[in-house]
PDB file of C-alpha atoms in Angstrom:
ATOM      1  CA  MET F  15     -63.547  55.573  14.700  1.00 43.00           C
ATOM      2  CA  ALA F  16     -64.198  53.175  18.268  1.00 43.00           C
ATOM      3  CA  GLU F  17     -65.138  50.416  16.029  1.00 46.00           C
ATOM      4  CA  VAL F  18     -62.303  51.515  13.987  1.00 43.00           C
ATOM      5  CA  SER F  19     -59.661  51.107  17.104  1.00 43.00           C
ATOM      6  CA  ASP F  20     -61.218  47.905  18.406  1.00 41.00           C
ATOM      7  CA  ASN F  21     -60.872  46.057  14.900  1.00 45.00           C
ATOM      8  CA  VAL F  22     -56.909  47.219  15.404  1.00 42.00           C
ATOM      9  CA  VAL F  23     -56.319  45.617  18.117  1.00 43.00           C
ATOM     10  CA  GLN F  24     -58.379  42.889  17.422  1.00 45.00           C
ATOM     11  CA  GLY F  25     -56.190  42.234  14.575  1.00 45.00           C
ATOM     12  CA  ASN F  26     -53.167  42.716  16.511  1.00 48.00           C
ATOM     13  CA  ALA F  27     -54.395  40.138  19.266  1.00 46.00           C
ATOM     14  CA  ALA F  28     -55.152  37.393  16.557  1.00 48.00           C
ATOM     15  CA  GLY F  29     -51.245  37.595  15.408  1.00 50.00           C
ATOM     16  CA  ASP F  30     -51.768  39.537  12.139  1.00 52.00           C
ATOM     17  CA  GLU F  31     -47.876  40.583  12.812  1.00 53.00           C
ATOM     18  CA  PRO F  32     -45.402  39.356  10.307  1.00 54.00           C
ATOM     19  CA  ALA F  33     -43.989  36.002  11.712  1.00 55.00           C
ATOM     20  CA  ALA F  34     -40.148  35.881  12.386  1.00 59.00           C
ATOM     21  CA  GLU F  35     -38.098  35.041   9.887  1.00 73.00           C
ATOM     22  CA  ARG F  36     -36.902  31.472  10.477  1.00 84.00           C
ATOM     23  CA  MET F  37     -33.400  29.147   9.261  1.00 84.00           C
ATOM     24  CA  SER F  38     -33.243  27.073   6.431  1.00 84.00           C
ATOM     25  CA  VAL F  39     -32.610  23.710   7.434  1.00 90.00           C
ATOM     26  CA  LEU F  40     -31.289  23.108   4.141  1.00 88.00           C
ATOM     27  CA  ALA F  41     -29.207  25.815   4.077  1.00 89.00           C
ATOM     28  CA  VAL F  42     -27.278  24.583   7.104  1.00 92.00           C
ATOM     29  CA  VAL F  43     -26.879  21.266   6.200  1.00 92.00           C
ATOM     30  CA  ALA F  44     -25.429  22.711   3.066  1.00 91.00           C
ATOM     31  CA  LEU F  45     -22.740  24.611   5.463  1.00 91.00           C
ATOM     32  CA  VAL F  46     -22.054  22.040   7.276  1.00 94.00           C
ATOM     33  CA  LEU F  47     -21.420  19.097   4.167  1.00 92.00           C
ATOM     34  CA  GLY F  48     -19.700  21.905   2.018  1.00 92.00           C
ATOM     35  CA  VAL F  49     -17.371  22.567   5.867  1.00 94.00           C
ATOM     36  CA  LEU F  50     -16.916  19.069   5.575  1.00 93.00           C
ATOM     37  CA  SER F  51     -16.425  18.200   2.050  1.00 92.00           C
ATOM     38  CA  VAL F  52     -13.132  20.468   1.635  1.00 92.00           C
ATOM     39  CA  PHE F  53     -12.155  18.850   4.962  1.00 93.00           C
ATOM     40  CA  SER F  54     -12.430  15.370   3.418  1.00 90.00           C
ATOM     41  CA  CYS F  55     -10.341  16.747   0.054  1.00 87.00           C
ATOM     42  CA  PRO F  56      -7.773  14.360   1.090  1.00 84.00           C
ATOM     43  CA  VAL F  57      -9.782  11.367   0.062  1.00 85.00           C
ATOM     44  CA  PRO F  58     -11.050  11.844  -3.189  1.00 83.00           C
ATOM     45  CA  VAL F  59     -14.208   9.796  -3.473  1.00 86.00           C
ATOM     46  CA  LEU F  60     -15.152  11.053  -0.186  1.00 90.00           C
ATOM     47  CA  GLY F  61     -14.226  15.239  -0.536  1.00 90.00           C
ATOM     48  CA  LEU F  62     -15.872  14.490  -4.587  1.00 91.00           C
ATOM     49  CA  SER F  63     -19.607  12.506  -2.447  1.00 92.00           C
ATOM     50  CA  LEU F  64     -19.977  16.038  -0.306  1.00 93.00           C
ATOM     51  CA  GLY F  65     -19.255  18.323  -2.629  1.00 93.00           C
ATOM     52  CA  LEU F  66     -22.158  17.301  -4.779  1.00 94.00           C
ATOM     53  CA  PHE F  67     -24.568  16.986  -1.796  1.00 94.00           C
ATOM     54  CA  ALA F  68     -23.385  20.699  -0.570  1.00 93.00           C
ATOM     55  CA  GLY F  69     -23.946  21.929  -3.493  1.00 93.00           C
ATOM     56  CA  VAL F  70     -27.101  20.682  -4.871  1.00 94.00           C
ATOM     57  CA  LEU F  71     -28.578  21.319  -1.199  1.00 93.00           C
ATOM     58  CA  GLY F  72     -27.141  24.428  -1.014  1.00 92.00           C
ATOM     59  CA  LEU F  73     -29.136  25.665  -4.606  1.00 93.00           C
ATOM     60  CA  LEU F  74     -32.344  23.716  -3.667  1.00 93.00           C
ATOM     61  CA  ALA F  75     -32.116  26.308  -0.344  1.00 90.00           C
ATOM     62  CA  LEU F  76     -31.186  29.294  -1.793  1.00 89.00           C
ATOM     63  CA  TRP F  77     -34.243  28.151  -3.982  1.00 91.00           C
ATOM     64  CA  ARG F  78     -36.215  27.559  -1.309  1.00 88.00           C
ATOM     65  CA  VAL F  79     -35.325  31.066   0.385  1.00 87.00           C
ATOM     66  CA  SER F  80     -36.312  32.977  -2.474  1.00 86.00           C
ATOM     67  CA  ARG F  81     -39.823  31.549  -2.759  1.00 84.00           C
ATOM     68  CA  SER F  82     -40.787  31.892   0.576  1.00 78.00           C
ATOM     69  CA  LYS F  83     -41.087  35.663   0.719  1.00 74.00           C
ATOM     70  CA  GLU F  84     -38.874  36.757   3.297  1.00 71.00           C
ATOM     71  CA  LYS F  85     -40.503  33.974   6.355  1.00 76.00           C
ATOM     72  CA  MET F  86     -37.433  32.060   5.864  1.00 79.00           C
ATOM     73  CA  ARG F  87     -33.395  32.982   6.424  1.00 82.00           C
ATOM     74  CA  GLY F  88     -30.319  31.572   4.996  1.00 84.00           C
ATOM     75  CA  LYS F  89     -28.229  32.500   1.932  1.00 88.00           C
ATOM     76  CA  THR F  90     -25.583  33.103   3.141  1.00 90.00           C
ATOM     77  CA  PRO F  91     -24.957  30.080   4.595  1.00 90.00           C
ATOM     78  CA  ALA F  92     -26.389  28.378   1.478  1.00 90.00           C
ATOM     79  CA  ILE F  93     -23.754  30.187  -0.810  1.00 92.00           C
ATOM     80  CA  VAL F  94     -21.199  29.071   1.413  1.00 93.00           C
ATOM     81  CA  GLY F  95     -22.193  25.931   1.151  1.00 92.00           C
ATOM     82  CA  THR F  96     -22.325  25.719  -2.469  1.00 93.00           C
ATOM     83  CA  VAL F  97     -19.448  27.426  -2.851  1.00 95.00           C
ATOM     84  CA  LEU F  98     -17.248  25.304  -0.873  1.00 94.00           C
ATOM     85  CA  GLY F  99     -19.289  21.763  -2.249  1.00 94.00           C
ATOM     86  CA  THR F 100     -18.688  23.032  -5.009  1.00 94.00           C
ATOM     87  CA  LEU F 101     -14.838  23.712  -4.915  1.00 95.00           C
ATOM     88  CA  ALA F 102     -14.284  20.589  -3.164  1.00 94.00           C
ATOM     89  CA  PHE F 103     -16.353  18.514  -6.178  1.00 94.00           C
ATOM     90  CA  LEU F 104     -14.288  20.219  -8.464  1.00 94.00           C
ATOM     91  CA  PHE F 105     -11.196  19.056  -6.509  1.00 94.00           C
ATOM     92  CA  GLY F 106     -12.467  15.849  -6.025  1.00 91.00           C
ATOM     93  CA  VAL F 107     -12.517  15.338  -9.991  1.00 93.00           C
ATOM     94  CA  VAL F 108      -8.852  16.457 -11.009  1.00 92.00           C
ATOM     95  CA  MET F 109      -8.007  13.991  -7.495  1.00 89.00           C
ATOM     96  CA  ILE F 110      -9.221  11.450  -8.884  1.00 87.00           C
ATOM     97  CA  VAL F 111      -8.738  11.741 -13.533  1.00 88.00           C
ATOM     98  CA  GLY F 112      -4.704  12.607 -11.940  1.00 85.00           C
ATOM     99  CA  ILE F 113      -4.796   9.433 -10.358  1.00 82.00           C
ATOM    100  CA  THR F 114      -6.623   6.981 -12.936  1.00 82.00           C
ATOM    101  CA  MET F 115      -4.308   8.743 -15.144  1.00 83.00           C
ATOM    102  CA  PHE F 116      -1.319   7.990 -13.118  1.00 80.00           C
ATOM    103  CA  VAL F 117      -2.938   4.125 -12.707  1.00 80.00           C
ATOM    104  CA  LYS F 118      -3.488   3.929 -16.326  1.00 81.00           C
ATOM    105  CA  ALA F 119       0.072   5.020 -16.889  1.00 79.00           C
ATOM    106  CA  ALA F 120       2.018   2.623 -14.002  1.00 79.00           C
ATOM    107  CA  TYR F 121       0.103  -0.461 -15.287  1.00 82.00           C
ATOM    108  CA  ARG F 122       1.878   0.125 -18.839  1.00 84.00           C
ATOM    109  CA  TYR F 123       5.273  -1.882 -17.150  1.00 87.00           C
ATOM    110  CA  ALA F 124       2.885  -4.570 -15.934  1.00 86.00           C
ATOM    111  CA  GLU F 125       2.991  -5.541 -19.670  1.00 87.00           C
ATOM    112  CA  PRO F 126       5.853  -7.304 -20.003  1.00 88.00           C
ATOM    113  CA  MET F 127       4.395  -9.902 -17.935  1.00 89.00           C
ATOM    114  CA  LEU F 128       1.938 -11.073 -19.898  1.00 89.00           C
ATOM    115  CA  ALA F 129       4.910 -10.421 -23.132  1.00 90.00           C
ATOM    116  CA  LEU F 130       6.903 -13.013 -21.269  1.00 91.00           C
ATOM    117  CA  GLN F 131       4.041 -15.129 -20.458  1.00 90.00           C
ATOM    118  CA  SER F 132       2.945 -15.592 -23.686  1.00 88.00           C
ATOM    119  CA  GLY F 133       6.663 -15.849 -25.495  1.00 88.00           C
ATOM    120  CA  LYS F 134       6.697 -12.141 -26.824  1.00 90.00           C
ATOM    121  CA  VAL F 135      10.128 -11.510 -25.567  1.00 90.00           C
ATOM    122  CA  GLU F 136      10.646  -8.708 -29.166  1.00 91.00           C
ATOM    123  CA  GLU F 137       7.349  -6.932 -27.460  1.00 90.00           C
ATOM    124  CA  ALA F 138       8.435  -7.326 -23.346  1.00 90.00           C
ATOM    125  CA  ARG F 139      11.519  -5.434 -24.721  1.00 91.00           C
ATOM    126  CA  VAL F 140      10.101  -2.202 -25.614  1.00 89.00           C
ATOM    127  CA  VAL F 141       9.793  -1.611 -22.025  1.00 89.00           C
ATOM    128  CA  PHE F 142      13.146  -2.290 -21.108  1.00 92.00           C
ATOM    129  CA  ALA F 143      16.109   0.061 -20.868  1.00 89.00           C
ATOM    130  CA  GLN F 144      18.493  -0.300 -23.375  1.00 89.00           C
ATOM    131  CA  ALA F 145      20.746  -1.903 -21.172  1.00 89.00           C
ATOM    132  CA  ALA F 146      18.268  -4.137 -19.673  1.00 90.00           C
ATOM    133  CA  SER F 147      17.115  -5.303 -23.241  1.00 90.00           C
ATOM    134  CA  ALA F 148      19.939  -6.740 -24.542  1.00 90.00           C
ATOM    135  CA  GLN F 149      20.261  -8.989 -21.477  1.00 90.00           C
ATOM    136  CA  LEU F 150      16.322 -10.063 -22.188  1.00 92.00           C
ATOM    137  CA  THR F 151      17.083 -13.020 -24.191  1.00 91.00           C
ATOM    138  CA  ASP F 152      14.415 -16.238 -24.286  1.00 92.00           C
ATOM    139  CA  GLU F 153      16.836 -18.064 -21.854  1.00 92.00           C
ATOM    140  CA  VAL F 154      16.277 -15.672 -19.568  1.00 93.00           C
ATOM    141  CA  SER F 155      12.739 -14.974 -19.916  1.00 92.00           C
ATOM    142  CA  LYS F 156      11.963 -19.185 -19.066  1.00 93.00           C
ATOM    143  CA  ASP F 157      14.071 -18.807 -16.139  1.00 92.00           C
ATOM    144  CA  PHE F 158      12.620 -16.179 -14.626  1.00 93.00           C
ATOM    145  CA  LEU F 159       9.037 -17.551 -15.515  1.00 93.00           C
ATOM    146  CA  THR F 160      10.280 -20.856 -14.192  1.00 93.00           C
ATOM    147  CA  ARG F 161      10.693 -19.462 -10.973  1.00 92.00           C
ATOM    148  CA  VAL F 162       7.759 -17.095 -10.004  1.00 92.00           C
ATOM    149  CA  GLU F 163       5.576 -19.780 -11.560  1.00 92.00           C
ATOM    150  CA  ALA F 164       7.383 -22.238  -9.090  1.00 90.00           C
ATOM    151  CA  GLN F 165       5.746 -19.728  -6.492  1.00 89.00           C
ATOM    152  CA  LEU F 166       2.657 -18.367  -7.489  1.00 90.00           C
ATOM    153  CA  GLY F 167       2.032 -19.358 -10.935  1.00 91.00           C
ATOM    154  CA  LYS F 168       0.433 -18.159 -13.799  1.00 92.00           C
ATOM    155  CA  TYR F 169       0.713 -14.230 -14.112  1.00 90.00           C
ATOM    156  CA  LYS F 170      -3.363 -12.788 -13.651  1.00 89.00           C
ATOM    157  CA  GLY F 171      -3.373  -9.163 -13.792  1.00 85.00           C
ATOM    158  CA  GLY F 172      -3.745  -6.260 -11.741  1.00 84.00           C
ATOM    159  CA  PRO F 173      -6.971  -4.375 -10.235  1.00 82.00           C
ATOM    160  CA  THR F 174      -9.375  -2.673 -12.702  1.00 74.00           C
ATOM    161  CA  ASP F 175     -10.443  -0.176 -11.018  1.00 73.00           C
ATOM    162  CA  LEU F 176      -9.272   3.016  -8.719  1.00 76.00           C
ATOM    163  CA  ILE F 177     -10.805   2.117  -5.656  1.00 77.00           C
ATOM    164  CA  ASP F 178      -9.335  -2.044  -6.007  1.00 79.00           C
ATOM    165  CA  PHE F 179      -5.454  -0.105  -6.830  1.00 82.00           C
ATOM    166  CA  ALA F 180      -5.556   2.065  -3.536  1.00 80.00           C
ATOM    167  CA  LYS F 181      -6.891  -0.563  -1.420  1.00 82.00           C
ATOM    168  CA  GLN F 182      -4.392  -3.248  -2.396  1.00 82.00           C
ATOM    169  CA  ALA F 183      -1.675  -1.356  -2.810  1.00 81.00           C
ATOM    170  CA  TYR F 184      -2.045  -0.063   0.652  1.00 82.00           C
ATOM    171  CA  ASP F 185      -2.493  -3.337   1.766  1.00 82.00           C
ATOM    172  CA  ARG F 186      -0.049  -5.475  -0.121  1.00 84.00           C
ATOM    173  CA  VAL F 187       3.045  -3.078   0.687  1.00 83.00           C
ATOM    174  CA  SER F 188       2.480  -2.517   4.452  1.00 78.00           C
ATOM    175  CA  VAL F 189       2.520  -6.249   3.926  1.00 77.00           C
ATOM    176  CA  GLN F 190       6.102  -6.522   2.265  1.00 76.00           C
ATOM    177  CA  GLY F 191       7.507  -3.802   4.219  1.00 76.00           C
ATOM    178  CA  ALA F 192      10.522  -5.913   5.014  1.00 73.00           C
ATOM    179  CA  ALA F 193      10.456  -7.195   1.405  1.00 75.00           C
ATOM    180  CA  LEU F 194      10.735  -3.899   0.189  1.00 79.00           C
ATOM    181  CA  SER F 195      12.914  -2.260   1.991  1.00 75.00           C
ATOM    182  CA  ASN F 196      15.976  -4.585   0.498  1.00 71.00           C
ATOM    183  CA  VAL F 197      15.296  -3.290  -2.645  1.00 78.00           C
ATOM    184  CA  PRO F 198      17.663  -0.302  -3.827  1.00 67.00           C
ATOM    185  CA  SER F 199      17.131   2.450  -5.389  1.00 71.00           C
ATOM    186  CA  THR F 200      19.365   5.514  -6.956  1.00 74.00           C
ATOM    187  CA  THR F 201      18.847   8.937  -8.352  1.00 74.00           C
ATOM    188  CA  ASN F 202      18.217   7.621 -12.009  1.00 78.00           C
ATOM    189  CA  GLU F 203      16.729   4.146 -10.972  1.00 82.00           C
ATOM    190  CA  VAL F 204      13.596   4.293  -8.616  1.00 84.00           C
ATOM    191  CA  PRO F 205      11.484   1.120  -7.272  1.00 86.00           C
ATOM    192  CA  TYR F 206       8.097   0.836  -8.137  1.00 86.00           C
ATOM    193  CA  PRO F 207       5.566  -1.593  -6.492  1.00 88.00           C
ATOM    194  CA  LEU F 208       2.681  -2.643  -8.429  1.00 88.00           C
ATOM    195  CA  PRO F 209      -0.659  -4.581  -7.282  1.00 91.00           C
ATOM    196  CA  VAL F 210      -1.273  -8.014  -8.857  1.00 90.00           C
ATOM    197  CA  ASP F 211      -2.265 -11.218  -8.641  1.00 90.00           C
ATOM    198  CA  PHE F 212      -1.239 -14.680 -10.014  1.00 92.00           C
ATOM    199  CA  GLU F 213      -3.171 -17.875  -9.836  1.00 90.00           C
ATOM    200  CA  LYS F 214      -2.063 -19.159  -6.484  1.00 88.00           C
ATOM    201  CA  GLY F 215      -2.132 -15.499  -4.817  1.00 87.00           C
ATOM    202  CA  GLU F 216      -1.576 -11.776  -4.089  1.00 89.00           C
ATOM    203  CA  ALA F 217       2.210 -10.189  -5.188  1.00 90.00           C
ATOM    204  CA  LEU F 218       3.708  -7.145  -6.062  1.00 90.00           C
ATOM    205  CA  LEU F 219       5.153  -6.957  -9.353  1.00 90.00           C
ATOM    206  CA  ILE F 220       8.243  -4.619  -8.992  1.00 89.00           C
ATOM    207  CA  VAL F 221       9.740  -2.471 -11.522  1.00 88.00           C
ATOM    208  CA  ILE F 222      13.133  -0.362 -11.522  1.00 90.00           C
ATOM    209  CA  LEU F 223      12.550   2.666 -14.013  1.00 89.00           C
ATOM    210  CA  ASP F 224      15.400   4.455 -14.964  1.00 88.00           C
ATOM    211  CA  GLN F 225      14.433   7.986 -15.017  1.00 84.00           C
ATOM    212  CA  ARG F 226      17.054   9.097 -18.075  1.00 87.00           C
ATOM    213  CA  GLU F 227      14.608   7.256 -20.233  1.00 82.00           C
ATOM    214  CA  ALA F 228      11.957   8.490 -19.815  1.00 80.00           C
ATOM    215  CA  ASN F 229       9.772  10.205 -22.876  1.00 80.00           C
ATOM    216  CA  ALA F 230       6.271  10.644 -23.979  1.00 77.00           C
ATOM    217  CA  GLN F 231       5.744   7.045 -24.390  1.00 79.00           C
ATOM    218  CA  PHE F 232       6.731   5.588 -21.200  1.00 83.00           C
ATOM    219  CA  GLN F 233       6.293   9.017 -18.842  1.00 79.00           C
ATOM    220  CA  TYR F 234       8.195   7.203 -15.779  1.00 83.00           C
ATOM    221  CA  GLY F 235      11.199   5.536 -17.416  1.00 87.00           C
ATOM    222  CA  LYS F 236      11.902   2.472 -18.878  1.00 90.00           C
ATOM    223  CA  ILE F 237      12.652  -1.150 -17.226  1.00 90.00           C
ATOM    224  CA  THR F 238      16.094  -1.982 -16.136  1.00 90.00           C
ATOM    225  CA  ASN F 239      14.728  -5.033 -14.438  1.00 91.00           C
ATOM    226  CA  ILE F 240      11.601  -6.710 -12.568  1.00 91.00           C
ATOM    227  CA  GLY F 241      11.117  -8.041  -9.787  1.00 90.00           C
ATOM    228  CA  VAL F 242       8.261 -10.480  -8.044  1.00 90.00           C
ATOM    229  CA  THR F 243       7.452 -10.543  -4.127  1.00 88.00           C
ATOM    230  CA  ARG F 244       4.556 -12.821  -2.894  1.00 88.00           C
ATOM    231  CA  VAL F 245       2.199 -11.484  -0.066  1.00 86.00           C
ATOM    232  CA  GLY F 246       3.787 -12.623   3.584  1.00 83.00           C
ATOM    233  CA  VAL F 247       6.854 -14.069   1.864  1.00 81.00           C
ATOM    234  CA  ALA F 248      10.190 -12.337   2.071  1.00 78.00           C
ATOM    235  CA  ASP F 249      11.411 -13.513  -0.927  1.00 83.00           C
ATOM    236  CA  ILE F 250      11.659 -11.434  -4.398  1.00 87.00           C
ATOM    237  CA  VAL F 251      12.259 -12.854  -7.794  1.00 89.00           C
ATOM    238  CA  TRP F 252      13.691 -10.820  -9.679  1.00 91.00           C
ATOM    239  CA  LEU F 253      14.011 -10.758 -13.579  1.00 91.00           C
ATOM    240  CA  PHE F 254      17.861 -10.152 -13.467  1.00 88.00           C
ATOM    241  CA  PRO F 255      20.097 -11.684 -11.124  1.00 72.00           C
ATOM    242  CA  ILE F 256      23.174  -9.412 -10.210  1.00 49.00           C
ATOM    243  CA  ASP F 257      25.909 -11.643 -11.832  1.00 40.00           C
ATOM    244  CA  SER F 258      24.177 -11.262 -14.796  1.00 37.00           C
ATOM    245  CA  ALA F 259      24.353  -7.779 -14.237  1.00 38.00           C
ATOM    246  CA  LYS F 260      27.942  -7.428 -14.282  1.00 35.00           C
ATOM    247  CA  LYS F 261      29.198 -10.026 -16.894  1.00 36.00           C
ATOM    248  CA  ASN F 262      27.681  -7.292 -19.062  1.00 36.00           C
ATOM    249  CA  GLY F 263      29.917  -4.295 -17.526  1.00 37.00           C
ATOM    250  CA  GLY F 264      27.427  -3.018 -14.698  1.00 38.00           C
ATOM    251  CA  ALA F 265      25.490  -1.532 -17.135  1.00 38.00           C
ATOM    252  CA  GLY F 266      22.317  -3.531 -16.193  1.00 36.00           C
ATOM    253  CA  PRO F 267      20.962  -3.073 -12.417  1.00 36.00           C
ATOM    254  CA  THR F 268      22.614  -4.348  -9.464  1.00 34.00           C
ATOM    255  CA  LEU F 269      20.022  -5.744  -7.174  1.00 34.00           C
ATOM    256  CA  ILE F 270      20.352  -9.027  -6.348  1.00 32.00           C
ATOM    257  CA  PRO F 271      23.142 -10.116  -3.347  1.00 35.00           C
ATOM    258  CA  GLU F 272      23.031 -13.759  -4.949  1.00 36.00           C
ATOM    259  CA  SER F 273      23.014 -15.740  -8.172  1.00 37.00           C
ATOM    260  CA  GLY F 274      19.454 -17.448  -7.461  1.00 40.00           C
ATOM    261  CA  GLY F 275      17.654 -13.780  -8.372  1.00 41.00           C
ATOM    262  CA  LYS F 276      16.430 -13.771  -4.642  1.00 41.00           C
ATOM    263  CA  PHE F 277      16.693 -11.613  -1.488  1.00 35.00           C
TER     264      PHE F 277
END
């Protein structure tokens, strides 16, 4: 009996008692990233990326904890991090898809620039509201392009991806704030500035949309006027000057305070 007692004492002294559970580092990291991903949701790309990492690390932490045979803890933070990360990831996906669809729809209103530049006035008229379409003649188109190309050269197009669109829109609208403040809007006619590029520099294409003529094809309305302003220049070159609109009974946009088509 003495030998048995000695063995028990020796065994306990040798550290045969179960070791204390330790916290999973992956679980803690997943929780932190999950919380950060939720707070980063206003920036869809960042929120989506952090959410993805949080979800993956959370699942990996759960797998490690389950295989540790109770030597590791951290299921709760791992689960919370995974859930938060997944929600942030899904929110980011929805936001990016939604913004991408908006950008794609918005740049349909830049297509008339290419059509006019190619001499396809009839094709451009499809995007214009009824009254503005009636005013859009070959002569009006040529005069507009002459004034635009004198400042900016040929139209090249807009940004090709979401990140470029967001950056260019923010930067250019900030710079052109003074010029844009002179663009009037009404309940039915709303201006939309789109970042675009020309041969001679960066610009904003301002489309005035009549929301009363919105349809399935043109969700935000149809164009009543188009303006182009070069970044760093206060002038806006408009397709329809105010005098032209007044000659048609005021049916068109009345945006220009002078016949030259500029502010």
